[in-house]
Short mmCIF file of C-alpha atoms and ligand atoms in Angstrom, two decimals:
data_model
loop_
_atom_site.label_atom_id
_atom_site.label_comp_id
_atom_site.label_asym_id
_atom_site.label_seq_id
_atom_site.Cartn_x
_atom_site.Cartn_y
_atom_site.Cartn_z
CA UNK K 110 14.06 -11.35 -12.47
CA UNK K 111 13.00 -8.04 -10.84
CA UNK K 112 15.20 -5.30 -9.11
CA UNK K 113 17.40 -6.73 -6.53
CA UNK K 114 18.79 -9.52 -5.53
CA UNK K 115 15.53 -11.74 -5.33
CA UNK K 116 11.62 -10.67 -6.59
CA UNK K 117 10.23 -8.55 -4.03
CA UNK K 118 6.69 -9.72 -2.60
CA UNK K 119 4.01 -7.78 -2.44
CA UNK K 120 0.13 -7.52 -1.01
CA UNK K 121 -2.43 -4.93 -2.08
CA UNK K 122 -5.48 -3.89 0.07
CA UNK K 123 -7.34 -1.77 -2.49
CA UNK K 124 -6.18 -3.12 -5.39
CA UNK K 125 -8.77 -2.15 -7.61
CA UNK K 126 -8.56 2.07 -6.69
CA UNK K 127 -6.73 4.33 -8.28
CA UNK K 128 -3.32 3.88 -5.78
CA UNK K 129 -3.90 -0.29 -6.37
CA UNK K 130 -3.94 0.23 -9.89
CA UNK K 131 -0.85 2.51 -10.29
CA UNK K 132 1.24 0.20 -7.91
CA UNK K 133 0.20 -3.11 -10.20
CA UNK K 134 1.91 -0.82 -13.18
CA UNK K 135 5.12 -0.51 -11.31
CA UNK K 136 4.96 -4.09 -10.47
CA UNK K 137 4.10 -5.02 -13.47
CA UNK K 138 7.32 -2.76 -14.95
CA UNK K 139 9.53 -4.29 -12.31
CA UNK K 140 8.54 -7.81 -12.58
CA UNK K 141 7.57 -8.29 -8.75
CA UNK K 142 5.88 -11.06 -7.26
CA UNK K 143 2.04 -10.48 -6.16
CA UNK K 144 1.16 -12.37 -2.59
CA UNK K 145 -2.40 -11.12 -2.19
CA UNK K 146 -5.00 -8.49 -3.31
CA UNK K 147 -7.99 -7.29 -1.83
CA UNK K 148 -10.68 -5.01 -3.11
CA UNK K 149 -14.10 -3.27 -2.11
CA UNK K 150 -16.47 -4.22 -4.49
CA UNK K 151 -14.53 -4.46 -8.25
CA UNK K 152 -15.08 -7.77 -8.72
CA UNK K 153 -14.42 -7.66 -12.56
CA UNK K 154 -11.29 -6.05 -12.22
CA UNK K 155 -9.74 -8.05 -9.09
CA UNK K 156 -10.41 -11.18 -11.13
CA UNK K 157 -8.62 -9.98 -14.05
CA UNK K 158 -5.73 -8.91 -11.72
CA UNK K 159 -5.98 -12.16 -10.26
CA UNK K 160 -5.53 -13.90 -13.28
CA UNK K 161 -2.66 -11.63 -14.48
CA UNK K 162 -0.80 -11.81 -11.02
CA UNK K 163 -1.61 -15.09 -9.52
CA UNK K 164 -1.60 -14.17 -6.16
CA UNK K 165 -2.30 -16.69 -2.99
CA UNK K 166 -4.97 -15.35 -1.79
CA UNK K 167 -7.69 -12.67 -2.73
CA UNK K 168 -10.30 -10.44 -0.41
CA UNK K 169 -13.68 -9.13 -1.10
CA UNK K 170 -14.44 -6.88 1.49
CA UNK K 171 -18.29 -6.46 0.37
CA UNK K 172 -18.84 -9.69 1.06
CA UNK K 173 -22.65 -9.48 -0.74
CA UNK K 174 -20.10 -10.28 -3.81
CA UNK K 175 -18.21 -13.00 -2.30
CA UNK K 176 -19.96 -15.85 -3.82
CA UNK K 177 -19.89 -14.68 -7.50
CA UNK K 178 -16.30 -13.89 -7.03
CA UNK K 179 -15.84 -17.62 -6.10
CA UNK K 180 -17.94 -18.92 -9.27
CA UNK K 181 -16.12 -16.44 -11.67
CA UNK K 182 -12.36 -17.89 -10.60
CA UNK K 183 -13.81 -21.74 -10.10
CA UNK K 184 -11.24 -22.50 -12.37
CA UNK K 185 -8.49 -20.91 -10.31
CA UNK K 186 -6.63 -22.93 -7.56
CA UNK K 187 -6.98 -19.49 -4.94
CA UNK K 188 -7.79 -18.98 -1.58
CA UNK K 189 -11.04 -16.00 -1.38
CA UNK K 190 -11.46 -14.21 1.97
CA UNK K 191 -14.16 -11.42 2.58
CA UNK K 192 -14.43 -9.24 4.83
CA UNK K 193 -12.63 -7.01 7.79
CA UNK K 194 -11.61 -10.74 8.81
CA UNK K 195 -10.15 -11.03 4.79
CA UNK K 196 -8.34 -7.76 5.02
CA UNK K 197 -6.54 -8.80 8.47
CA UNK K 198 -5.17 -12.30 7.23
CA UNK K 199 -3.35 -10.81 4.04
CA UNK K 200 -2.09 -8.27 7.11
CA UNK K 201 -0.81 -10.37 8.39
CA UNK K 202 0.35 -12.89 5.78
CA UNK K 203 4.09 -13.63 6.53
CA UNK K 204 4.59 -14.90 2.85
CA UNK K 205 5.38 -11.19 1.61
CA UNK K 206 7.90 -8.40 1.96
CA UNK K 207 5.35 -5.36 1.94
CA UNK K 208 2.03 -4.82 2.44
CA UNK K 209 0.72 -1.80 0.45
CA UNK K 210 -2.49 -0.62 2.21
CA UNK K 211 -4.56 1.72 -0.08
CA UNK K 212 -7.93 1.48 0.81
CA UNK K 213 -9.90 4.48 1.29
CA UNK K 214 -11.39 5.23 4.88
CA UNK K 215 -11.21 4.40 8.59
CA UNK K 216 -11.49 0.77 7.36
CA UNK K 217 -7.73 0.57 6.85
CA UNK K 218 -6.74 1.26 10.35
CA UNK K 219 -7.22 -2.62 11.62
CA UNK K 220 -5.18 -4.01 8.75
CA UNK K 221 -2.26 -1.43 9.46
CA UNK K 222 -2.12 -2.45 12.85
CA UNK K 223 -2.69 -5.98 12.30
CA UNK K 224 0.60 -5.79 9.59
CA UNK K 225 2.59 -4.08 11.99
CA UNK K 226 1.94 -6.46 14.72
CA UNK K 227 2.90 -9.59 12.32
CA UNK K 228 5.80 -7.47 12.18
CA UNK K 229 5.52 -6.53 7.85
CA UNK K 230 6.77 -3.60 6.57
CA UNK K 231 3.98 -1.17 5.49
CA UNK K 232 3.23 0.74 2.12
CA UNK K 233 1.03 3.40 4.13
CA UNK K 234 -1.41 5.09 1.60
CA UNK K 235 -3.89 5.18 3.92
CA UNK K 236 -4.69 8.81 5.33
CA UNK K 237 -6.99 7.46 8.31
CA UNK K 238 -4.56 5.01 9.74
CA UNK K 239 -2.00 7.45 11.22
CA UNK K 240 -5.31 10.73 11.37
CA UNK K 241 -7.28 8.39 13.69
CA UNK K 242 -4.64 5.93 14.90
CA UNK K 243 -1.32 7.86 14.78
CA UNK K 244 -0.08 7.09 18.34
CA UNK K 245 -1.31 3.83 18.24
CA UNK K 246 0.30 3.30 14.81
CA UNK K 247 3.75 4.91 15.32
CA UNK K 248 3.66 3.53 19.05
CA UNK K 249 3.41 -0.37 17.75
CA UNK K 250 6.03 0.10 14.98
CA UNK K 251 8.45 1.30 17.13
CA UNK K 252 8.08 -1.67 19.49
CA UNK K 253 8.11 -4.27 16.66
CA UNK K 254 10.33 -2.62 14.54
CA UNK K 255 8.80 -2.27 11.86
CA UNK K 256 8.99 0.03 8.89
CA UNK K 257 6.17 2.09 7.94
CA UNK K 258 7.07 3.94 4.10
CA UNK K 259 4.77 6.48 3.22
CA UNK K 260 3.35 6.44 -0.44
CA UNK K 261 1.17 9.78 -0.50
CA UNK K 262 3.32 12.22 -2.52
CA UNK K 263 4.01 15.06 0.38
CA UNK K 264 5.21 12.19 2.55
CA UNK K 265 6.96 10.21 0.32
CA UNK K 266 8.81 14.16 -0.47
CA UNK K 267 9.83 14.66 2.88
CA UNK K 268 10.81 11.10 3.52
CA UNK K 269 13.27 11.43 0.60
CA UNK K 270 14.44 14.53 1.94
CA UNK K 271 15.24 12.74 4.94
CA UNK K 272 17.64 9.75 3.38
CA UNK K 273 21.35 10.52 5.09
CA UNK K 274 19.98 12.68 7.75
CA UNK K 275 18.80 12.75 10.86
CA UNK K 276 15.28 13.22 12.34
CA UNK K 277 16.31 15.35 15.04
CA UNK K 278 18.08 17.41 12.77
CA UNK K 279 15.21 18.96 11.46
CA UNK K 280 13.83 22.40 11.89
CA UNK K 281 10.11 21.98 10.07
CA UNK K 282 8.94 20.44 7.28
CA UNK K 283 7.05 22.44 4.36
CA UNK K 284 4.05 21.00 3.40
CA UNK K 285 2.82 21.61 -0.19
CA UNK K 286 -0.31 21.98 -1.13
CA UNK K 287 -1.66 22.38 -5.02
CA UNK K 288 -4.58 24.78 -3.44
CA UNK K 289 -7.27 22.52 -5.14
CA UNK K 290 -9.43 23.80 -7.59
CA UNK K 291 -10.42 27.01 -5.90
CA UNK K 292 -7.71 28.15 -5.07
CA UNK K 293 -7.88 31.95 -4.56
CA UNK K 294 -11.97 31.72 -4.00
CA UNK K 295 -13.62 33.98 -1.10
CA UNK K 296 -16.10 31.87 0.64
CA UNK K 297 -18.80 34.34 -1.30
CA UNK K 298 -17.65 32.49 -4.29
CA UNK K 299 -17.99 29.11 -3.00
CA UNK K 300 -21.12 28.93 -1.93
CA UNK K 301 -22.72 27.47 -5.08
CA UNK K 302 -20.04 24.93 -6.13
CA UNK K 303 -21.00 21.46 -7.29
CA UNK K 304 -19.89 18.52 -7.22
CA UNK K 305 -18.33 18.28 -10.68
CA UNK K 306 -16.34 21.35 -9.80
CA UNK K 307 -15.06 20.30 -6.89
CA UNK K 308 -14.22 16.67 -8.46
CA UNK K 309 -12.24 18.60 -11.30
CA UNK K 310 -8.34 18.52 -9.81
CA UNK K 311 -6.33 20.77 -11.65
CA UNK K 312 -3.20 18.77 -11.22
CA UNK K 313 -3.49 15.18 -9.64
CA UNK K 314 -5.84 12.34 -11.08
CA UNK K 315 -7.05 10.49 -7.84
CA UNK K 316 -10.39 8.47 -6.32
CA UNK K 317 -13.42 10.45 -5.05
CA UNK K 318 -13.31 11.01 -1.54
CA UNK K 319 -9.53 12.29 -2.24
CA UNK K 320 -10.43 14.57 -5.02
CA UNK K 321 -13.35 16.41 -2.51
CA UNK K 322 -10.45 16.50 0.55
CA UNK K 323 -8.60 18.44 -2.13
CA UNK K 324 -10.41 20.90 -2.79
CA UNK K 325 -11.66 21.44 0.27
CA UNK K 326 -8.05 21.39 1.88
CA UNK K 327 -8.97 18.71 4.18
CA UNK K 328 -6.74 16.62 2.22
CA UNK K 329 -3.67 19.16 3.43
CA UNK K 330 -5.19 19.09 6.62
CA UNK K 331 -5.08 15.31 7.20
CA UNK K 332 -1.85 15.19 5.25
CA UNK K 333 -0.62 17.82 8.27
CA UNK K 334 -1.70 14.96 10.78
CA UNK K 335 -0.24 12.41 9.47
CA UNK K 336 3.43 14.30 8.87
CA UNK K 337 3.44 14.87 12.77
CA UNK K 338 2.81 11.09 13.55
CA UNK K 339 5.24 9.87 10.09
CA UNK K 340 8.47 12.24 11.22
CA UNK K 341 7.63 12.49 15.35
CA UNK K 342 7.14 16.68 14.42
CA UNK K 343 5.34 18.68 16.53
CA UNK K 344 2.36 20.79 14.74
CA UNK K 345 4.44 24.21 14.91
CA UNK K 346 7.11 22.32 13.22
CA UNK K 347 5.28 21.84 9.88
CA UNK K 348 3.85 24.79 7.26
CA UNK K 349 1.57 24.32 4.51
CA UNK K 350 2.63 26.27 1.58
CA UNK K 351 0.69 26.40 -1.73
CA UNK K 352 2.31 25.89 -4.61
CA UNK K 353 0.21 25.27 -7.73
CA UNK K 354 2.61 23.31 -10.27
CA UNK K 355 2.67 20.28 -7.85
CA UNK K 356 6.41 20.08 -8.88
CA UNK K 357 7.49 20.65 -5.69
CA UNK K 358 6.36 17.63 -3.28
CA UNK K 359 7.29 19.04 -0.18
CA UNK K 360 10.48 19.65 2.06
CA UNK K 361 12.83 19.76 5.11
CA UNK K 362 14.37 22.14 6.41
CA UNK K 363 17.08 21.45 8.65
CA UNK K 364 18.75 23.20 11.64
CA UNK K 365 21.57 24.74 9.20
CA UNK K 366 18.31 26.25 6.75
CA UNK K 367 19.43 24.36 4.61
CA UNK K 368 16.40 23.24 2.76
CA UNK K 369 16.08 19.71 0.49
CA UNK K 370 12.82 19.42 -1.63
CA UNK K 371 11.60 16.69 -3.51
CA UNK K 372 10.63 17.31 -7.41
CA UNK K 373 8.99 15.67 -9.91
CA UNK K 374 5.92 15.38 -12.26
CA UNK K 375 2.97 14.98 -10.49
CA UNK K 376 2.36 11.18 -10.80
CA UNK K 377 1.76 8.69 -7.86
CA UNK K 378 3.87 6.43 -9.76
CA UNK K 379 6.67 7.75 -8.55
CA UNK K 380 6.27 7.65 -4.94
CA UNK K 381 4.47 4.57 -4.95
CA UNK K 382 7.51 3.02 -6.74
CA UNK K 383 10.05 4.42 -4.39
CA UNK K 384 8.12 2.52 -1.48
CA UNK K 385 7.89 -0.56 -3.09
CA UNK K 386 11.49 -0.65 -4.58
CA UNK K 387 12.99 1.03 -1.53
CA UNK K 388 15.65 2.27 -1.35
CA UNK K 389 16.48 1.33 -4.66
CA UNK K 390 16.03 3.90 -7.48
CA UNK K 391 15.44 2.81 -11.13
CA UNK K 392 13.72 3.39 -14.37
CA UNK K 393 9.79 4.37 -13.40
CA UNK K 394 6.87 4.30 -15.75
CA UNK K 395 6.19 8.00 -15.71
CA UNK K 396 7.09 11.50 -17.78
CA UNK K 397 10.43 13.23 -17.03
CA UNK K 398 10.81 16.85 -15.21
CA UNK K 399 10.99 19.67 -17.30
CA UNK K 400 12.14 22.58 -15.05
CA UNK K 401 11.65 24.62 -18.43
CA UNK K 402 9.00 23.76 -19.80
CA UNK K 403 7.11 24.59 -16.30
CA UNK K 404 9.74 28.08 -16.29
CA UNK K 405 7.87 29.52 -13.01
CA UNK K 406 7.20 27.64 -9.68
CA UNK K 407 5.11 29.47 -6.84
CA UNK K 408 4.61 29.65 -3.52
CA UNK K 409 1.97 30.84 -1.32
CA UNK K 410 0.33 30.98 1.93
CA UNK K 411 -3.12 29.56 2.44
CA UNK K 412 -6.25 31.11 3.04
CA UNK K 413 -7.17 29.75 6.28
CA UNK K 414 -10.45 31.65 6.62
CA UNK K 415 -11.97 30.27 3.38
CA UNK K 416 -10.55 26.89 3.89
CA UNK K 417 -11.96 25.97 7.20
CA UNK K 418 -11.36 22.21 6.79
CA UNK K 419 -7.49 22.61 6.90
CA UNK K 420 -7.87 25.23 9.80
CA UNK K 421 -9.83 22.77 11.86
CA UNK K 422 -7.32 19.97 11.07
CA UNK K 423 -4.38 21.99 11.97
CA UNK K 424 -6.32 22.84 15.48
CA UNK K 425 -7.25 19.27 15.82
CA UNK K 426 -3.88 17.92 16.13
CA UNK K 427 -2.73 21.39 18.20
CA UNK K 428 -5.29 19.98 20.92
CA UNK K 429 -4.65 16.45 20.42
CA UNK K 430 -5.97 13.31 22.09
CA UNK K 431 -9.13 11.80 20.12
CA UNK K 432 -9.76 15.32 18.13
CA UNK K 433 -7.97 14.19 14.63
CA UNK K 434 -9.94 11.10 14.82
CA UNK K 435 -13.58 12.99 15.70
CA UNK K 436 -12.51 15.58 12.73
CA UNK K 437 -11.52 12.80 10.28
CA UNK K 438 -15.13 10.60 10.86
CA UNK K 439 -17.30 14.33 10.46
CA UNK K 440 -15.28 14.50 7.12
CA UNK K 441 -16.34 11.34 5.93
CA UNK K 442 -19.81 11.77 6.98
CA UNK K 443 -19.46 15.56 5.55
CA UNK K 444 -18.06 14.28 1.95
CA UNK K 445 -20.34 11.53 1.39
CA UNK K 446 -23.23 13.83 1.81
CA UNK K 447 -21.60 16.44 -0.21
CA UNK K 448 -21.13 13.61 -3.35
CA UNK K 449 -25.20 12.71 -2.34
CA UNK K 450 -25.74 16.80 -2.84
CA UNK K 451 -27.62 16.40 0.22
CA UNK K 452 -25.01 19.27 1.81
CA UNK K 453 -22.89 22.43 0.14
CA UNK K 454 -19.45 22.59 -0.01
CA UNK K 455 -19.05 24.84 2.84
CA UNK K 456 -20.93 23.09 5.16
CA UNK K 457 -18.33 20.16 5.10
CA UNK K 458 -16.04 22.80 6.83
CA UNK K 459 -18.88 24.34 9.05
CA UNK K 460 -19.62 20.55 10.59
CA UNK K 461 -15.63 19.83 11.25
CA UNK K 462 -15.41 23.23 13.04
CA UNK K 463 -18.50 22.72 14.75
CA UNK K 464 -17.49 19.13 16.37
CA UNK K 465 -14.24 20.29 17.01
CA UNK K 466 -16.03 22.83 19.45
CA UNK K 467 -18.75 20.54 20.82
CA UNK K 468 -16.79 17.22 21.86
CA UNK K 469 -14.46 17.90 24.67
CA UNK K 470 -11.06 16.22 25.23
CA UNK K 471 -10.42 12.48 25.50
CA UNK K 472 -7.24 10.22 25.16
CA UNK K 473 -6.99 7.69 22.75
CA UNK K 474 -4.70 4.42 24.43
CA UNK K 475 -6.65 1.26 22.39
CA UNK K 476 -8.23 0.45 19.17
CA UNK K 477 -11.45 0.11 20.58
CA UNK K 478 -10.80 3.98 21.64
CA UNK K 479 -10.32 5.12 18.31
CA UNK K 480 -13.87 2.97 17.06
CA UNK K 481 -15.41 4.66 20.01
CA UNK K 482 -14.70 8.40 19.29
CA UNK K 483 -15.38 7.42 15.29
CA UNK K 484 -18.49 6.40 15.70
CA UNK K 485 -19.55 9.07 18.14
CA UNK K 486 -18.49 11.80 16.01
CA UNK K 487 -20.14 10.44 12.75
CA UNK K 488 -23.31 10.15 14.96
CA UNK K 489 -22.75 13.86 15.67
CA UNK K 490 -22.60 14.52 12.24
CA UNK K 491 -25.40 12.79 11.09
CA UNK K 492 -27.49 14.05 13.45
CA UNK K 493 -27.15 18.11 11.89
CA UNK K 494 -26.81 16.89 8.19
MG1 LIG X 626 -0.96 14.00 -1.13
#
């Protein structure tokens, strides 16, 4: 038996990434019950999963792979989905407790909405759900109810901060940021970068497109975005503060200044465990704090002139209405031309800034809003690149 009083269920979408993974440890740790996994295109791996988990049912999302999926687990009594359509019904499956959505991309706004709407509780380590679809998001789980627990570390700090207080009680949150790996870099200096440099974290070990949004600052930037939409801040209510250990996961400050941080080793592990246990707290499969042996923690500001992408992000939430979502669709355009060396590193900066000034304002009230304004601005973007 796992912890508490009966075996917590769980789905994965993106159970093959680097977040899927991580979560199947604690899982595994904990003993908890596995209703459904879904992966991009890791066949291999989701069928050993599925054999080690036995869950329900199982998506493919590239569905080019759905067939061989099927022949490799013809001996397994299992239902295989594919698709958008695949992603949606594990959603919405109401034989679990929490969905854990982890897949990378504007692809996992559909599923969060469609969980929300069944009315299950959300494991949200997807950065584009609340960047493209905050309002939407936040709006619908308010109405149903429903709990939303955020898994990215910041989030997961500030939300653990929060435990016995009150929202309204707080002044700002601080927002922490390792600085990536070129951190103190004039733009001069990072003109020429590649892509190995920029995939070479010095602190977290995370997927691709996560590891470029670091050290471009986008991550913080998007990470800014979603804090406003998680906590109902408003953007002057939130600083970004670099601080290179990644010890310090972030923190609230509340009307009294008094100000409660979040600590530990930088491993996902532990705020992925926290939202799948919550609120329990128990033994997690990670290393243990050593104030000591880390003997100086830092803090700075950032450089907002060399790190356009978190400057743009920051201004794309000040303005509002459809802007996060435009910024966050040039970013993915930007990035996957970046890993295709087909761009520099700066220019994934210069084309955020430069579609924050060309599109002009627009609500977003409906899904079909946020495709609209996503596929618009990727257009955009393709069109200079
Ligand atoms: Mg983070």
């Amino acid at each position: 038996m796992g912890v508490g009083d009966k075996m917590k269920r769980v789905s994965i979408l993106g159970s093959t990434g680097s977040i899927g993974k991580q979560a199947l440890e604690v899982i595994r740790l904990h003993k908890l019950s596995v209703t459904a996994l879904a992966a991009h295109s890791n066949i291999k791996l989701l069928e050993e999963q599925t054999r080690e988990f036995n869950p329900k049912l199982i998506c493919i999302y590239n569905d080019d792979l759905y067939k061989e999926l099927k022949i490799r687990l013809s001996d397994v009594n299992i239902r295989i989905l594919t698709g958008m359509e695949g992603l949606c019904e594990i959603a919405r499956f109401s034989d679990t407790d929490i969905l854990l959505n982890s897949v990378v991309g504007m692809v996992g706004l559909l599923p969060t909405l469609t969980a929300v709407e069944a009315g299950n509780t959300v494991a949200l380590a997807n950065k584009e759900t609340l960047v493209a679809g905050g309002k939407l998001v936040m709006e619908l789980a308010k109405k149903r109810n429903v709990n939303i627990l955020p898994v990215d570390s910041e989030h997961s700090a500030i939300f653990q901060a929060l435990q016995g207080n009150d929202n309204n009680e707080i002044n700002k949150v601080i927002l922490t940021a390792s600085g990536g790996p070129f951190f103190n870099m004039t733009k001069n200096q990072l003109q020429n970068v590649t892509l190995e440099q920029a995939l070479n974290h010095p602190n977290w070990s995370m997927g691709k497109k996560v590891t470029i949004d670091s050290s471009t600052l986008m991550n913080k930037g998007l990470e800014f975005i979603e804090a406003k939409w998680l906590f109902d801040l408003s953007p002057n209510q939130i600083e970004v503060v670099v601080h290179r250990q990644s010890v310090v996961h972030s923190a609230v400050e509340y009307k009294d200044y008094s100000v409660i941080a979040q600590m530990g080793v930088p491993d996902m592990k532990i705020p992925i465990q926290y939202a799948l246990l919550y609120p329990k707290r128990t033994k997690c499969p990670t290393e243990k704090l050593s104030l000591t042996d880390y003997g100086t923690l830092t803090f700075e500001k950032p450089d907002y002139e060399t790190f356009e992408c978190l400057r743009a992000s920051i201004k794309a939430i000040e303005l509002g209405g459809a802007y996060p979502c435009i910024i966050n669709a040039v970013n993915e355009v930007a990035v996957e031309s970046f890993i295709k060396k087909k761009i520099s590193f700066l220019q994934i900066g210069e084309l955020i800034t430069d579609a924050l000034n060309h599109f002009s304002f627009n609500e977003i009230n409906t899904y079909d809003d946020v495709i609209k304004f996503d596929t618009g601005a990727r257009e955009y973007a393709e069109s200079l690149i």
